[in-house]
Structures are given as structure tokens and as C-alpha cells.
Coordinates of C-alpha atoms in Angstrom, one line a residue:
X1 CA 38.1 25.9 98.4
X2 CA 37.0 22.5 98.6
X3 CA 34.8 21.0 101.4
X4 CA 34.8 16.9 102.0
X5 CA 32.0 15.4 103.8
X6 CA 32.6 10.8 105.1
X7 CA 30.2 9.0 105.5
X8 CA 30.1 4.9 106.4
X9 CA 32.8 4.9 109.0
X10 CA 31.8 2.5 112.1
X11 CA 32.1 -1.2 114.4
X12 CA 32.7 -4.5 112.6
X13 CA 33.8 -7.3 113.3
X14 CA 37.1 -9.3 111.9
X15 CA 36.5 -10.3 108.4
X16 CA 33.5 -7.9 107.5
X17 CA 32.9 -4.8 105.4
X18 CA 32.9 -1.5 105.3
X19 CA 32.3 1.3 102.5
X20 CA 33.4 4.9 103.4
X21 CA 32.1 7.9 100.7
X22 CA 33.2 11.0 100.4
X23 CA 31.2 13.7 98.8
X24 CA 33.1 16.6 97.5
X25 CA 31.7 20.2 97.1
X26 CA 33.3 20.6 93.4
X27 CA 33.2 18.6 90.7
X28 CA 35.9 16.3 91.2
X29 CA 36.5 17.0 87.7
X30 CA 38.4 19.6 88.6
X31 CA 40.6 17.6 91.5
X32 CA 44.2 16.2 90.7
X33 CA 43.6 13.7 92.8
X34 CA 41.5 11.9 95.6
X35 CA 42.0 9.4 98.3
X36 CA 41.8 7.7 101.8
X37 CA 44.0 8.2 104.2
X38 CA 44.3 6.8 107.7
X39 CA 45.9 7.6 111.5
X40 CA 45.8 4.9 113.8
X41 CA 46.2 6.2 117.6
X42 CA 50.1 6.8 118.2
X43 CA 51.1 6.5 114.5
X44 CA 51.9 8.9 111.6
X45 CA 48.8 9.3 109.0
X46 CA 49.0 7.0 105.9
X47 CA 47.8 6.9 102.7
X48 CA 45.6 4.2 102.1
X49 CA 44.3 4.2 98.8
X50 CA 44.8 7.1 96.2
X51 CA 43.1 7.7 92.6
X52 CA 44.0 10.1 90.2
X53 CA 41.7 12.2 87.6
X54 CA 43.4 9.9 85.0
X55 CA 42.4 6.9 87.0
X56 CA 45.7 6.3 88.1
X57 CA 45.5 3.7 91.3
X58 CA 47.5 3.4 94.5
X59 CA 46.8 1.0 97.3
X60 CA 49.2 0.6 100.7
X61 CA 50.6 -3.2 100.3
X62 CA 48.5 -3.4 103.6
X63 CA 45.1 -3.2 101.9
X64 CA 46.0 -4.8 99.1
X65 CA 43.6 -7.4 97.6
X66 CA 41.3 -6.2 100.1
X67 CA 40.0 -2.6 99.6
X68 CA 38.9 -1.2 96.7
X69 CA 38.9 2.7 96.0
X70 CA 36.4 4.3 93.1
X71 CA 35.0 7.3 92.2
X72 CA 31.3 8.5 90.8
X73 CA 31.8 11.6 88.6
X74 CA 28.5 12.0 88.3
X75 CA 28.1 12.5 92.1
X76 CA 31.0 14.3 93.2
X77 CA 31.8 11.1 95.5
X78 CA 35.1 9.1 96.1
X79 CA 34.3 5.7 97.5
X80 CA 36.4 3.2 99.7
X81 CA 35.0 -0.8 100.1
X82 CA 36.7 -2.2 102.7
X83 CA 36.4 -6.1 102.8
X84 CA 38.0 -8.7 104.8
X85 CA 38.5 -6.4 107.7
X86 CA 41.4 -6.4 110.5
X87 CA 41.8 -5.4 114.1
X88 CA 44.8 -3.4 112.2
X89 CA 42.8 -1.7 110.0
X90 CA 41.2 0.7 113.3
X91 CA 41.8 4.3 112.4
X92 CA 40.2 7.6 111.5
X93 CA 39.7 7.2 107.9
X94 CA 40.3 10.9 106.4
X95 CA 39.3 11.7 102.3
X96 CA 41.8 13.9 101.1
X97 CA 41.8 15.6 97.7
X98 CA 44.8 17.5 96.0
X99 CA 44.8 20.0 93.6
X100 CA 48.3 20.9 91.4
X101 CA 49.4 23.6 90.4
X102 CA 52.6 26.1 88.9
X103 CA 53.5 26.4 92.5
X104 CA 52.9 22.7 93.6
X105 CA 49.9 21.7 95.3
X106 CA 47.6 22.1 98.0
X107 CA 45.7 19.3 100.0
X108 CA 42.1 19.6 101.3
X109 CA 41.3 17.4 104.6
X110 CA 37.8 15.7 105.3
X111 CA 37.1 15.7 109.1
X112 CA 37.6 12.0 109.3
X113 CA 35.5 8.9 110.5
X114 CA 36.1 6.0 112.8
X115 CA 36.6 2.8 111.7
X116 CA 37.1 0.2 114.8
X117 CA 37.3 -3.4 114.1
X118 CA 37.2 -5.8 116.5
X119 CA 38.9 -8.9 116.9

């Protein structure tokens, strides 16, 4: 079982930042994969930015150039900067981390936190 705390999630204006963390109750040693997903209100969840144990990178063409996804080891912690924010980019940021297996692989959810950026 693995347990995923946000953190950093709030109101901005157009064009600032934002840097979401995600603390994991393993070591993210032992996680497949970690990243960011979002669901704005009326849309299908997305993945935002993904990061493998290999450090293997994946950003939506949406948040490219402009986020940047990174993990501390050390702290059990998955990070996402968000810079150059949009009125777009409003959504319940969700950590998600995936674990693979034999028989495929299962995802573990954080609870999610807001990000609202106004124009």
C-alpha cells in the first residue's frame, strides 16, 4: 500500500508559479513510476508530467517548456514547478504513483489539490 500526501496547490495569477510536492509513504525506490496528473471541471483526468525510476521523462505538449517534474530520493518526495502559469492550467492536481508487476500494474491516487489561476 502506498499513501501520497500534496502539498503547494493554490491562487496565482497569470504568469506566476507554483511548486506542488508529493510525499510518498515508501521509498520511491521501490515505485515504477511517479507523476502529476490533472482534472479540470467537466474534462477527463490527464497526465501532466510523469517520471520513471530510470528517470525516464514525460510532459503533456501543454506544459511543455513550462513545468518541470523531479524527484528527491532522499525524501520520498515527487515535485512539480509550475512556471508561466495559465487560466488553462486550473485543475485538481493529483500525484499518482504506479507499481508493475507479472500481472500488470496497479496505480495509487493522492487526494489532489487545487490549483486556480486567474486571468
Amino acid at each position: 500500500q502506498v499513501q501520497l500526501v500534496e502539498s503547494g496547490g493554490g491562487l496565482v495569477q497569470a504568469g506566476g508559479s507554483l511548486r506542488l510536492s508529493c510525499v510518498a509513504s515508501v521509498s520511491i525506490f521501490s515505485i515504477n513510476r511517479m507523476g502529476w496528473y490533472r482534472q479540470a471541471p467537466g474534462k477527463q483526468r490527464e497526465a501532466v508530467a510523469l517520471i520513471t525510476d530510470d528517470g525516464r521523462i514525460n510532459y503533456a505538449d501543454s506544459v511543455k517548456g513550462r513545468f518541470t517534474i523531479s524527484r528527491d530520493n532522499a525524501k520520498n518526495t515527487v515535485y512539480l514547478q509550475m512556471n508561466s502559469l495559465k487560466p488553462e492550467d486550473t485543475a485538481v492536481y493529483y500525484c499518482n504513483a504506479r507499481r508493475t508487476g507479472p500481472g500488470g500494474f496497479y496505480d495509487y491516487w493522492g487526494q489532489g489539490t487545487q490549483v486556480t489561476v486567474s486571468s
